[in-house]
Every structure is written in C-alpha cells, then in structure tokens.
Amino acid sequence: MPAPASRQEFAALLNDARRRQHLSIRAVARIAQVPPTTAQGWLNGKHFPTPALRGNYLQLLEHLELTDAVPPDLWEDGLTLEPLKSGHSPYLGLRPFRTSDQALFFGRAGQSARLAAAVREIAEGPGVGILALVGASGSGKSSLLAAGLLGQEVSTGSLAGWTGTSLPVIRLLAGDTVPADGDPRRLVVVDQLEEGLALPPVPRARFLEALGTLATRAVVVVGLRSEAFADASAEPLLADALSHPILLPALTLDEYRDVIVRPAETMSVAVDPELVRVLLDELGPGPADRMGTGALPLLSNALLLIWAVGNGRRLTMADHQTAGGIARAVERLAEQVYLSLEPAQKAAAERLFLRLVRVAGDVLVPETVPLAEVDASTRPAMEAFVAARMLTTDDDVVRISHQALLTHWQRLNDWLAEHSEDLAVMERLRSFAAVWVESGRDPAALVPVRRLALFSHWIDRADRKRLLTDAEREFVVAAETYFAEAGQVERASRRRLRQWQVAVAVLAGVALVLAILLAVALRTA
C-alpha cells in the first residue's frame, strides 16, 4: 500500500480502516490501551502519538493492518526551542499581556477606550464602586485589563494622571489593599474574579469582604469569565455591577489582522499576506465577520511558534507549515518542551501541573502555586514551560498561562484523568486546611484524616504528599499529631475507667461477703 501524502490523510485512512472493521472509538481505545479521548484524537487527526504512546499506536496499526502505510513524517516532533529561550518575540503565546507589554498590544483600541469611559463615568458620580468586564474564556479579558486599561489608557490615554494598579485574587485574599486617602482618580483591577468565587466558603467570604472594602476606596474593575456570571450575580456585593456589565465581544477580522501583523511591525518583521489569509481561514469567521470565542490565545500561541521557527525577518507560509498550524500549535509546543526535559524533570513537570489544577465541582480550575514552594528539582521543568509561555510567573506565584492548555494538550488531559482521584482528595484537603488556617490553626478545626477512608491510604504515599502545599502538609501533620495524642488520652481514660470499674466491683464483692457474714452471725445469735 502506498504511503499517504500527509499525516492528515493517514488519520483519515486509519478512521476508514476502523469503520470497515466496525470498531467503535472505545473498541479502538481498548486495542491501543489508551483513553478514548486519545484514540479519538488519533482518528480525527487532531493529534498524533507522543513518543511515550508510539508503541500503543503501532499496536493499533498492526490490528488494522496499516503498518506498511505509515507516512514518513508521522513521528515528526523536532522543533528548536532556542528562540523561545533567548530571543525577544513580538508574540506572547498563551501568556496574557502585562502592563509592560502595552507596546505589543493591538486589536482592542475601541474596547480599551470604552472601558476607560465607563471608569470615568463612575469617577464623575460617587467616585468609587465596581465595574464588571465579562467575556468568554479566550476573549482576551486579562490582556485588555492589563495592557489596554492599566497600560495604554492610564499611561497615555484618557486616564492619564490616574493611579492604576492590579490586585490579583491571591493578594486581595492575603490582605493587600490601597490607602483610604479619598483619591478620586484611583483605579484597581481585580482580574479572574471567578477564582475568588471558587474558593471554599470561609476564604470566599473573606475575599468578598476585602473586595467590598476595596470598592469604597477606588474604582474597581473586575474581570469575570462569562461561565461564572450566574454564580457571581448571586452575590449582593456584585449584583449592581453585573446588572449592567461591559460585555467583551470577539474580535473582528480587521482587529485580528492587527493582532497578527502589527506586533511584528514593532520589531521590523514582515508578515506575508498569504500567511495572514491562511491564519484567518483557519480561525474561521463567526457571525458578522467575528471569530469564535477562544480563538485569540490559540492564534497567539501559533504566532509564537511560527516566529520561533522563522528567520527573524519575515513570517512565511513555510514557517506556518513547519509550526503545524493553529490547531496543533499548543499540543506540539507543549510536547516539545516536555520531551526536552530529563526523565527526573519530566516527573517533576507532571507533579507541578497536577498542583496547578484543582477540582471545583465538575470543573477544572487553574490554581496558583507560590514560587517559594517550587523546589530546586522542579525549577528546571517550570522554567522550560515559562520560556514557552505555557506557564506564567508573577506576584511570586506560578500559574498555567491559559485555560487553552487544559483542553489542547493531550498529555496533560491524560495526567488529569489518571489522577482524578488524587485531585478530588487534594481538593478536600485544601478545603479542610483553608478552614484550619483561617481559624488561626485552632485544633478544633482539625479533622481526623487517619480515620477517614478517603485520606487514610493516600497520605501514606510520599509521591502524593509532594502534591500538597506547605500549609496542607502542616495541616496533615497537625491532624495526625492532635488525634494521636487525643487517642492516647482517650485510651488512658478508658484504662482508668476500667481500673475504677474493677475496683468498684471488688469493693462491692467484699461488701457483699461482709453483709452475708453479718447476716449469718445475727441469725446464729
């Protein structure tokens, strides 16, 4: 059988062979011994086997009698990461724009001005309060708030002369705030409000109280994912702001062209018109010539990879083909970073990513990890993903740069599926530990982890304990110590009770014997 001309053609051939044998996707997954989502990706060509799964893939090809049809580029995975480590790129990948990136921020001038006008309107009224920016994941809320509002508008735009600052949820929860000096031109951005709403009840209440206090001292602009709108609307503090929010629309075609071309122009790098057209075609226009939500981070990541494989002077279609296109860019770059690590660093990367995600109900939520808690053995892995803009470090924490990584990197999805029970246990421990820390480490807030089946076996495994934060490990040790000591006291009390009961029984027996002897003596007398 002649080899297909491309990887996508081979994926279609693989799917046809599966259908001819009347195999379901789950049956294919059982043959290859992989999760059904992985098998489905192989069949539709969204991704191809990583080196760790090539044996599984070949096992499937042998079953479908396609071993001789493998195209020569099927195992292609070689990309150089040096430009990402050493060069300055006009594109940021999955990392959101910061205030300092305002010179590279394009496509949102109209929305920046609209947001600034709403801030001025509040300042002309009561001067304080909350303004909500609501948009879907991937619509660019964080970048607009940082580079657009706090960067361009406060620096040289209509808010010039204002004092602008950003307070992430974690800092507001830690007690950071702004002075109560009555400054009428003070702007504070609290991005990713949904992270605060996803906290356990006690820290959530403390966060909302701090947000309310902040809103009496400044104009507060909160960034909120549209998926969390209903939950946020139930909070009295946010009801007014969410009754008339600013909704962030998807970019238009012209705005996307600016996102593609104008950052490169700042570094005198040209972009071939054909490449612009192909990228826009890949994104696919939505209604009224607007792209679908979530496309922006994927495009930015693809542009970063295209720039990395190019010559630094012009971005071409050849660079696009080498990078693999928008759909493959996240998976390919993440895999390349992972495969560049040493074996011990790969294990450290898995542990780190499992700590960077937590379960909130049925939803996976990106989590922050303090940099101080990232040990020396994990630092090389973390820094490799930071260089590729897949992880972001700021405010002394590390976080996943964007939700897109959770949905477009198959290896990460496999880790999360494999460790779903671990994530559930970690979430319960986080909740208990948060209550304990909030109570001032009161022993009354401890729970007997050793006596609960959910934790009893899990906490005995050193590799699982490494997934916990310092506070969570302290909670486990404190709970074990407290209830061990309480058990000793309880056993001592039971022992003393038994001794007292024996003594009472002996005394009662002696009293009975004496009573009988006395009765006999009286009858005899």
Coordinates of C-alpha atoms in Angstrom, one line a residue:
M1 CA 0.0 0.0 0.0
P2 CA 1.5 3.4 -0.9
A3 CA 2.1 5.8 2.0
P4 CA -0.4 8.7 2.3
A5 CA 0.9 12.1 1.3
S6 CA 0.3 13.7 4.7
R7 CA -0.4 12.9 8.4
Q8 CA -4.0 14.1 8.0
E9 CA -4.5 11.7 5.1
F10 CA -3.2 8.9 7.2
A11 CA -5.6 9.8 10.1
A12 CA -8.5 9.6 7.6
L13 CA -7.1 6.2 6.4
L14 CA -6.9 5.0 10.0
N15 CA -10.5 6.0 10.6
D16 CA -11.7 4.3 7.4
A17 CA -10.0 1.1 8.4
R18 CA -11.6 1.3 11.8
R19 CA -15.1 1.7 10.3
R20 CA -14.5 -1.2 7.9
Q21 CA -13.9 -3.4 10.9
H22 CA -17.0 -1.9 12.6
L23 CA -14.9 -0.8 15.6
S24 CA -16.2 1.9 18.0
I25 CA -13.9 4.5 19.3
R26 CA -14.0 2.7 22.7
A27 CA -13.0 -0.5 21.0
V28 CA -10.1 1.2 19.3
A29 CA -9.1 2.6 22.7
R30 CA -9.1 -0.9 24.2
I31 CA -7.0 -2.2 21.4
A32 CA -4.4 0.6 21.8
Q33 CA -4.8 0.6 25.6
V34 CA -5.2 4.4 25.7
P35 CA -8.1 6.6 26.9
P36 CA -11.0 7.0 24.4
T37 CA -10.2 10.8 24.0
T38 CA -6.7 9.9 22.9
A39 CA -8.0 7.4 20.4
Q40 CA -10.5 9.8 19.1
G41 CA -7.7 12.4 18.5
W42 CA -5.7 9.9 16.6
L43 CA -8.7 9.1 14.4
N44 CA -9.7 12.7 13.6
G45 CA -6.1 13.9 13.2
K46 CA -6.2 16.5 15.9
H47 CA -3.1 15.0 17.4
F48 CA -0.7 12.1 16.8
P49 CA 1.1 9.8 19.3
T50 CA 3.7 11.2 21.5
P51 CA 6.9 9.2 21.9
A52 CA 5.5 7.6 25.0
L53 CA 2.5 6.2 23.1
R54 CA 4.1 5.2 19.8
G55 CA 4.1 1.5 20.9
N56 CA 0.3 1.8 21.6
Y57 CA -0.2 3.4 18.2
L58 CA 1.8 0.7 16.4
Q59 CA -0.3 -1.9 18.2
L60 CA -3.4 -0.3 16.7
L61 CA -1.9 -0.1 13.2
E62 CA -1.0 -3.7 13.3
H63 CA -4.5 -4.7 14.3
L64 CA -5.9 -2.6 11.4
E65 CA -3.2 -3.8 9.0
L66 CA -1.8 -0.3 8.3
T67 CA 1.8 -0.8 9.4
D68 CA 3.1 -0.5 5.9
A69 CA 1.2 2.7 5.1
V70 CA 2.8 4.9 7.7
P71 CA 3.9 8.3 6.2
P72 CA 7.5 9.3 6.6
D73 CA 6.6 12.4 8.7
L74 CA 4.3 10.7 11.2
W75 CA 6.8 10.8 14.0
E76 CA 7.8 14.3 13.3
D77 CA 8.3 16.2 16.5
G78 CA 11.5 18.1 16.2
L79 CA 11.4 21.8 16.9
T80 CA 14.2 24.0 18.3
L81 CA 13.3 25.9 21.5
E82 CA 16.3 28.2 21.5
P83 CA 14.5 31.2 20.0
L84 CA 11.9 31.0 22.8
K85 CA 14.7 30.8 25.5
S86 CA 17.0 33.5 24.2
G87 CA 15.1 35.8 21.7
H88 CA 12.6 38.5 22.3
S89 CA 9.3 37.7 20.5
P90 CA 6.6 40.1 19.3
Y91 CA 4.1 37.4 20.3
L92 CA 3.3 36.2 23.8
G93 CA 1.8 32.7 23.2
L94 CA -0.6 31.7 25.8
R95 CA 0.7 34.2 28.4
P96 CA -1.7 37.1 28.9
F97 CA -0.4 40.6 28.2
R98 CA 1.0 42.5 31.2
T99 CA 1.0 46.3 31.6
S100 CA 4.6 46.3 30.4
D101 CA 3.6 44.6 27.1
Q102 CA 1.4 47.6 26.0
A103 CA 3.6 48.4 23.0
L104 CA 2.7 44.9 21.5
F105 CA -1.0 45.1 22.3
F106 CA -3.2 45.6 19.3
G107 CA -6.7 44.9 18.2
R108 CA -8.6 46.2 21.2
A109 CA -8.2 50.0 21.0
G110 CA -12.0 50.5 20.8
Q111 CA -12.7 48.3 23.8
S112 CA -9.9 49.9 25.8
A113 CA -11.5 53.4 25.2
R114 CA -15.0 52.0 26.0
L115 CA -13.7 50.6 29.3
A116 CA -11.9 53.8 30.2
A117 CA -15.0 55.9 29.5
A118 CA -17.0 53.7 31.9
V119 CA -14.4 54.2 34.6
R120 CA -14.5 58.0 34.2
E121 CA -18.3 57.9 34.4
I122 CA -18.1 56.2 37.8
A123 CA -15.5 58.7 39.0
E124 CA -17.7 61.6 38.0
G125 CA -20.5 60.1 40.1
P126 CA -19.8 58.5 43.5
G127 CA -16.1 58.1 42.6
V128 CA -16.0 54.5 43.9
G129 CA -17.7 51.2 43.1
I130 CA -17.3 48.1 41.0
L131 CA -17.3 47.8 37.2
A132 CA -17.5 44.3 35.6
L133 CA -15.8 43.2 32.4
V134 CA -17.4 40.0 31.3
G135 CA -16.2 37.7 28.5
A136 CA -15.8 34.1 27.4
S137 CA -12.6 32.2 28.1
G138 CA -10.1 33.2 25.4
S139 CA -11.7 36.5 24.6
G140 CA -8.7 38.5 26.0
K141 CA -10.1 40.0 29.2
S142 CA -6.9 39.8 31.1
S143 CA -4.8 41.3 28.4
L144 CA -7.3 44.1 27.9
L145 CA -7.3 45.0 31.6
A146 CA -3.5 44.9 31.9
A147 CA -2.1 46.2 28.6
G148 CA -5.1 48.1 27.4
L149 CA -6.7 49.7 30.5
L150 CA -3.8 49.9 33.0
G151 CA -1.2 50.2 30.3
Q152 CA -2.3 52.3 27.3
E153 CA -5.2 54.2 28.9
V154 CA -3.5 55.1 32.2
S155 CA -0.2 55.8 30.6
T156 CA -1.1 58.0 27.6
G157 CA -4.8 57.6 27.1
S158 CA -8.0 59.1 28.6
L159 CA -7.0 58.0 32.1
A160 CA -3.6 59.7 32.1
G161 CA -2.9 61.0 35.6
W162 CA -4.8 58.3 37.3
T163 CA -3.2 55.9 39.8
G164 CA -3.7 52.4 38.4
T165 CA -2.8 49.1 40.0
S166 CA -3.7 45.4 39.8
L167 CA -4.6 43.2 42.8
P168 CA -4.9 39.5 41.9
V169 CA -7.3 37.4 44.0
I170 CA -4.5 35.8 45.9
R171 CA -3.1 39.2 47.0
L172 CA -6.5 40.6 48.0
L173 CA -7.1 37.5 50.0
A174 CA -3.8 38.0 51.7
G175 CA -4.9 41.4 52.9
D176 CA -3.3 43.7 50.3
T177 CA -5.4 46.8 49.6
V178 CA -5.0 50.5 48.7
P179 CA -4.9 53.5 51.1
A180 CA -8.1 55.2 52.1
D181 CA -6.9 58.6 51.1
G182 CA -10.0 59.7 49.1
D183 CA -8.1 59.9 45.8
P184 CA -10.9 60.3 43.2
R185 CA -8.7 59.1 40.4
R186 CA -7.6 55.7 41.8
L187 CA -8.2 52.6 39.6
V188 CA -7.8 49.0 40.8
V189 CA -8.1 45.9 38.6
V190 CA -9.1 42.6 40.1
D191 CA -8.9 40.0 37.3
Q192 CA -10.2 36.4 37.2
L193 CA -12.9 37.1 39.8
E194 CA -14.1 33.5 39.2
E195 CA -11.0 32.3 41.2
G196 CA -12.3 34.1 44.3
L197 CA -15.8 32.7 43.8
A198 CA -14.5 29.2 43.5
L199 CA -12.8 29.3 46.9
P200 CA -14.1 27.3 49.9
P201 CA -16.8 29.1 51.9
V202 CA -14.7 30.7 54.6
P203 CA -11.9 32.2 52.3
R204 CA -14.6 33.1 49.7
A205 CA -16.4 35.2 52.3
R206 CA -13.2 36.8 53.4
F207 CA -12.3 37.6 49.8
L208 CA -15.7 39.2 49.1
E209 CA -15.4 41.3 52.3
A210 CA -12.0 42.6 51.1
L211 CA -13.4 43.3 47.7
G212 CA -16.2 45.3 49.2
T213 CA -13.8 47.3 51.3
L214 CA -11.6 48.0 48.3
A215 CA -14.7 49.3 46.3
T216 CA -15.2 52.0 49.0
R217 CA -11.7 53.4 48.3
A218 CA -11.3 53.2 44.5
V219 CA -13.0 52.4 41.2
V220 CA -12.6 48.6 41.0
V221 CA -12.8 46.9 37.6
V222 CA -13.2 43.1 37.9
G223 CA -12.6 40.6 35.1
L224 CA -15.1 37.7 35.0
R225 CA -15.5 34.7 32.8
S226 CA -19.0 34.5 31.3
E227 CA -19.4 30.9 32.6
A228 CA -19.2 32.2 36.2
F229 CA -21.7 35.0 35.6
A230 CA -24.7 33.3 37.3
D231 CA -22.6 32.4 40.4
A232 CA -21.3 36.0 40.7
S233 CA -24.8 37.5 40.2
A234 CA -26.0 35.7 43.3
E235 CA -23.6 37.8 45.5
P236 CA -25.2 41.0 46.8
L237 CA -21.9 42.8 46.5
L238 CA -21.7 42.2 42.7
A239 CA -25.4 42.5 41.9
D240 CA -25.3 46.2 40.8
A241 CA -22.1 45.8 38.7
L242 CA -23.5 42.7 37.0
S243 CA -26.8 44.3 36.3
H244 CA -25.1 46.5 33.6
P245 CA -21.7 44.8 32.8
I246 CA -19.4 45.6 29.9
L247 CA -19.5 42.5 27.7
L248 CA -16.4 41.8 25.7
P249 CA -17.1 40.8 22.1
A250 CA -14.9 38.6 19.9
L251 CA -12.5 40.5 17.6
T252 CA -13.5 41.4 14.1
L253 CA -11.5 40.3 11.1
D254 CA -9.7 43.7 10.8
E255 CA -8.8 43.5 14.6
Y256 CA -7.4 40.0 14.1
R257 CA -5.3 41.3 11.2
D258 CA -3.8 43.9 13.6
V259 CA -3.1 41.2 16.2
I260 CA -1.2 39.2 13.5
V261 CA 0.7 42.0 11.7
R262 CA 1.3 45.0 13.9
P263 CA 3.3 43.3 16.8
A264 CA 5.7 42.0 14.1
E265 CA 6.0 45.5 12.6
T266 CA 7.2 46.9 16.0
M267 CA 10.3 44.7 15.5
S268 CA 10.6 45.3 11.7
V269 CA 9.4 41.8 11.0
A270 CA 7.3 41.4 7.9
V271 CA 4.3 39.0 7.6
D272 CA 3.4 37.5 4.3
P273 CA -0.2 38.5 3.2
E274 CA -0.8 34.8 2.3
L275 CA 0.0 33.8 5.8
V276 CA -2.5 36.3 7.2
R277 CA -5.2 35.0 4.9
V278 CA -4.5 31.3 5.9
L279 CA -4.4 32.1 9.6
L280 CA -7.8 33.9 9.4
D281 CA -9.2 31.0 7.3
E282 CA -8.0 28.5 10.0
L283 CA -9.7 30.5 12.7
G284 CA -13.0 30.6 10.8
P285 CA -15.2 33.7 10.8
G286 CA -18.2 33.7 13.2
P287 CA -21.4 35.7 12.8
A288 CA -21.0 39.3 11.4
D289 CA -17.3 38.6 10.5
R290 CA -16.3 38.0 14.1
M291 CA -14.2 35.0 15.1
G292 CA -15.5 32.4 17.5
T293 CA -14.7 32.9 21.2
G294 CA -11.5 31.2 22.4
A295 CA -9.6 31.7 19.2
L296 CA -7.3 34.5 20.4
P297 CA -4.9 32.5 22.7
L298 CA -4.7 29.8 20.1
L299 CA -3.7 32.3 17.4
S300 CA -1.2 34.0 19.7
N301 CA 0.4 30.6 20.5
A302 CA 0.6 29.7 16.8
L303 CA 2.2 33.0 16.0
L304 CA 4.8 32.5 18.7
L305 CA 5.7 29.1 17.3
I306 CA 5.8 30.5 13.7
W307 CA 8.1 33.2 14.9
A308 CA 10.3 30.6 16.7
V309 CA 10.8 28.5 13.6
G310 CA 11.3 31.5 11.2
N311 CA 14.4 33.5 10.3
G312 CA 13.5 36.6 12.4
R313 CA 13.0 38.8 9.4
R314 CA 9.8 37.6 7.7
L315 CA 7.0 35.2 8.7
T316 CA 6.1 32.9 5.8
M317 CA 3.8 30.1 4.8
A318 CA 6.8 27.7 5.1
D319 CA 7.2 28.7 8.7
H320 CA 3.4 28.1 9.3
Q321 CA 3.7 24.6 7.8
T322 CA 6.8 23.8 9.9
A323 CA 4.9 25.0 13.0
G324 CA 1.9 22.8 12.2
G325 CA -0.9 25.3 12.1
I326 CA -3.1 26.8 14.8
A327 CA -4.8 23.5 15.8
R328 CA -1.6 21.7 16.5
A329 CA 0.5 24.6 17.9
V330 CA -0.4 24.2 21.6
E331 CA 0.0 20.4 21.6
R332 CA 3.2 20.5 19.6
L333 CA 4.9 23.2 21.6
A334 CA 3.9 21.6 25.0
E335 CA 5.1 18.2 23.8
Q336 CA 8.4 19.6 22.6
V337 CA 9.0 21.3 25.9
Y338 CA 8.2 18.2 27.8
L339 CA 10.3 15.9 25.6
S340 CA 13.3 18.3 26.0
L341 CA 13.4 17.5 29.8
E342 CA 15.4 14.9 31.6
P343 CA 13.5 11.9 33.0
A344 CA 13.5 13.3 36.6
Q345 CA 12.4 16.7 35.3
K346 CA 9.5 15.1 33.3
A347 CA 8.3 13.5 36.6
A348 CA 8.6 16.9 38.3
A349 CA 6.6 18.6 35.5
E350 CA 3.8 16.1 36.0
R351 CA 3.7 16.8 39.7
L352 CA 3.8 20.6 39.1
F353 CA 0.9 20.6 36.6
L354 CA -1.2 18.4 39.0
R355 CA -0.7 21.1 41.7
L356 CA -1.6 23.8 39.2
V357 CA -5.1 22.4 38.7
R358 CA -7.8 21.9 41.2
V359 CA -11.4 20.5 41.1
A360 CA -14.3 22.8 41.8
G361 CA -17.4 20.7 41.5
D362 CA -17.2 19.2 38.0
V363 CA -14.9 22.0 36.7
L364 CA -11.1 22.0 36.4
V365 CA -9.8 25.4 37.7
P366 CA -6.3 26.6 37.2
E367 CA -4.6 27.1 40.5
T368 CA -1.6 29.2 41.6
V369 CA 1.4 27.8 43.4
P370 CA 3.8 30.1 45.4
L371 CA 7.2 30.2 43.8
A372 CA 8.7 29.6 47.3
E373 CA 7.0 26.2 47.3
V374 CA 8.6 25.1 43.9
D375 CA 11.6 23.1 45.0
A376 CA 15.0 23.1 43.2
S377 CA 14.3 19.8 41.5
T378 CA 11.2 21.2 39.9
R379 CA 12.6 24.6 38.8
P380 CA 14.2 23.5 35.5
A381 CA 10.9 22.0 34.3
M382 CA 8.9 25.0 35.4
E383 CA 11.4 27.4 33.7
A384 CA 11.2 25.5 30.4
F385 CA 7.4 25.9 30.3
V386 CA 7.7 29.5 31.4
A387 CA 10.1 30.2 28.4
A388 CA 7.5 28.7 26.1
R389 CA 4.8 31.0 27.6
M390 CA 2.8 27.9 28.8
L391 CA 3.3 28.8 32.4
T392 CA 3.4 32.4 33.8
T393 CA 5.2 33.6 36.9
D394 CA 4.2 36.9 38.5
D395 CA 3.3 38.2 42.0
D396 CA 5.6 35.4 43.4
V397 CA 3.4 32.6 42.1
V398 CA 3.3 30.4 39.0
R399 CA 0.1 29.5 37.1
I400 CA -1.0 27.9 33.9
S401 CA -1.0 30.7 31.3
H402 CA -4.3 30.0 29.8
Q403 CA -7.2 27.5 30.0
A404 CA -6.5 26.5 26.4
L405 CA -3.6 24.4 27.7
L406 CA -6.1 22.3 29.7
T407 CA -8.1 21.5 26.6
H408 CA -5.4 21.3 23.9
W409 CA -2.6 19.3 25.4
Q410 CA -3.5 15.6 25.4
R411 CA -0.7 14.6 27.8
L412 CA -2.0 17.0 30.4
N413 CA -5.5 15.6 29.9
D414 CA -4.2 12.1 30.4
W415 CA -2.4 13.1 33.6
L416 CA -5.6 14.7 34.9
A417 CA -7.7 11.6 34.0
E418 CA -5.2 9.3 35.6
H419 CA -5.0 11.3 38.8
S420 CA -8.7 12.3 39.1
E421 CA -9.0 10.6 42.5
D422 CA -5.8 12.4 43.7
L423 CA -7.3 15.8 42.6
A424 CA -10.5 15.0 44.5
V425 CA -8.6 14.2 47.6
M426 CA -6.4 17.3 47.3
E427 CA -9.4 19.5 46.9
R428 CA -10.9 18.1 50.1
L429 CA -7.6 18.6 51.9
R430 CA -7.3 22.1 50.6
S431 CA -10.8 22.9 51.9
F432 CA -10.0 21.5 55.4
A433 CA -6.6 23.1 55.5
A434 CA -8.1 26.5 54.5
V435 CA -10.6 26.4 57.3
W436 CA -7.8 25.4 59.8
V437 CA -5.5 28.2 58.6
E438 CA -8.4 30.7 58.7
S439 CA -9.2 29.7 62.3
G440 CA -5.7 30.6 63.4
R441 CA -4.7 26.9 63.3
D442 CA -7.2 26.1 66.0
P443 CA -7.1 22.4 67.0
A444 CA -10.9 22.4 67.0
A445 CA -10.7 22.9 63.2
L446 CA -8.7 19.8 62.6
V447 CA -10.2 16.6 61.2
P448 CA -9.0 13.0 61.9
V449 CA -7.5 12.3 58.5
R450 CA -6.2 8.9 59.5
R451 CA -9.7 7.7 60.4
L452 CA -11.3 8.8 57.1
A453 CA -11.1 6.2 54.3
L454 CA -10.7 9.0 51.7
F455 CA -7.3 10.0 53.1
S456 CA -6.0 7.1 55.2
H457 CA -4.1 5.3 52.3
W458 CA -3.5 8.4 50.2
I459 CA -1.4 10.3 52.8
D460 CA 0.9 7.4 53.4
R461 CA 2.3 7.7 49.9
A462 CA 5.2 10.2 49.7
D463 CA 4.7 10.9 46.0
R464 CA 1.2 12.0 46.7
K465 CA 2.2 14.2 49.7
R466 CA 4.5 16.1 47.4
L467 CA 1.5 17.4 45.5
L468 CA 0.4 19.3 48.6
T469 CA 1.4 22.9 49.6
D470 CA 3.3 23.6 52.8
A471 CA 0.1 24.7 54.6
E472 CA -1.7 21.5 53.5
R473 CA 1.2 19.3 54.7
E474 CA 1.2 21.2 58.0
F475 CA -2.5 20.5 58.4
V476 CA -1.9 16.8 57.8
V477 CA 0.9 16.6 60.4
A478 CA -1.1 18.7 62.9
A479 CA -4.2 16.5 62.5
E480 CA -2.2 13.3 62.8
T481 CA -0.4 14.6 66.0
Y482 CA -3.5 16.0 67.6
F483 CA -5.7 12.9 67.1
A484 CA -2.9 10.6 68.0
E485 CA -2.5 12.4 71.3
A486 CA -6.2 12.6 71.7
G487 CA -6.3 8.8 71.1
Q488 CA -3.7 8.3 73.8
V489 CA -5.7 10.4 76.3
E490 CA -8.8 8.6 75.4
R491 CA -7.2 5.2 75.8
A492 CA -5.7 6.3 79.2
S493 CA -9.2 7.5 80.2
R494 CA -10.7 4.1 79.2
R495 CA -7.9 2.3 81.1
R496 CA -8.5 4.4 84.2
L497 CA -12.3 3.8 83.8
R498 CA -11.8 0.0 83.6
Q499 CA -9.5 0.1 86.6
W500 CA -12.1 2.1 88.6
Q501 CA -14.8 -0.3 87.5
V502 CA -12.7 -3.3 88.6
A503 CA -12.1 -1.6 92.0
V504 CA -15.7 -0.8 92.4
A505 CA -16.6 -4.4 91.6
V506 CA -14.1 -5.8 94.1
L507 CA -15.3 -3.4 96.8
A508 CA -18.9 -4.4 96.0
G509 CA -17.9 -8.1 96.3
V510 CA -16.2 -7.5 99.6
A511 CA -19.2 -5.6 100.9
L512 CA -21.5 -8.4 99.8
V513 CA -19.4 -11.0 101.6
L514 CA -19.3 -8.9 104.8
A515 CA -23.1 -8.5 104.6
I516 CA -23.6 -12.2 104.2
L517 CA -21.3 -12.9 107.2
L518 CA -23.1 -10.3 109.3
A519 CA -26.5 -11.8 108.4
V520 CA -25.3 -15.3 109.4
A521 CA -23.8 -14.0 112.6
L522 CA -27.1 -12.3 113.5
R523 CA -29.2 -15.4 112.8
T524 CA -26.8 -17.6 114.8
A525 CA -27.0 -15.1 117.7

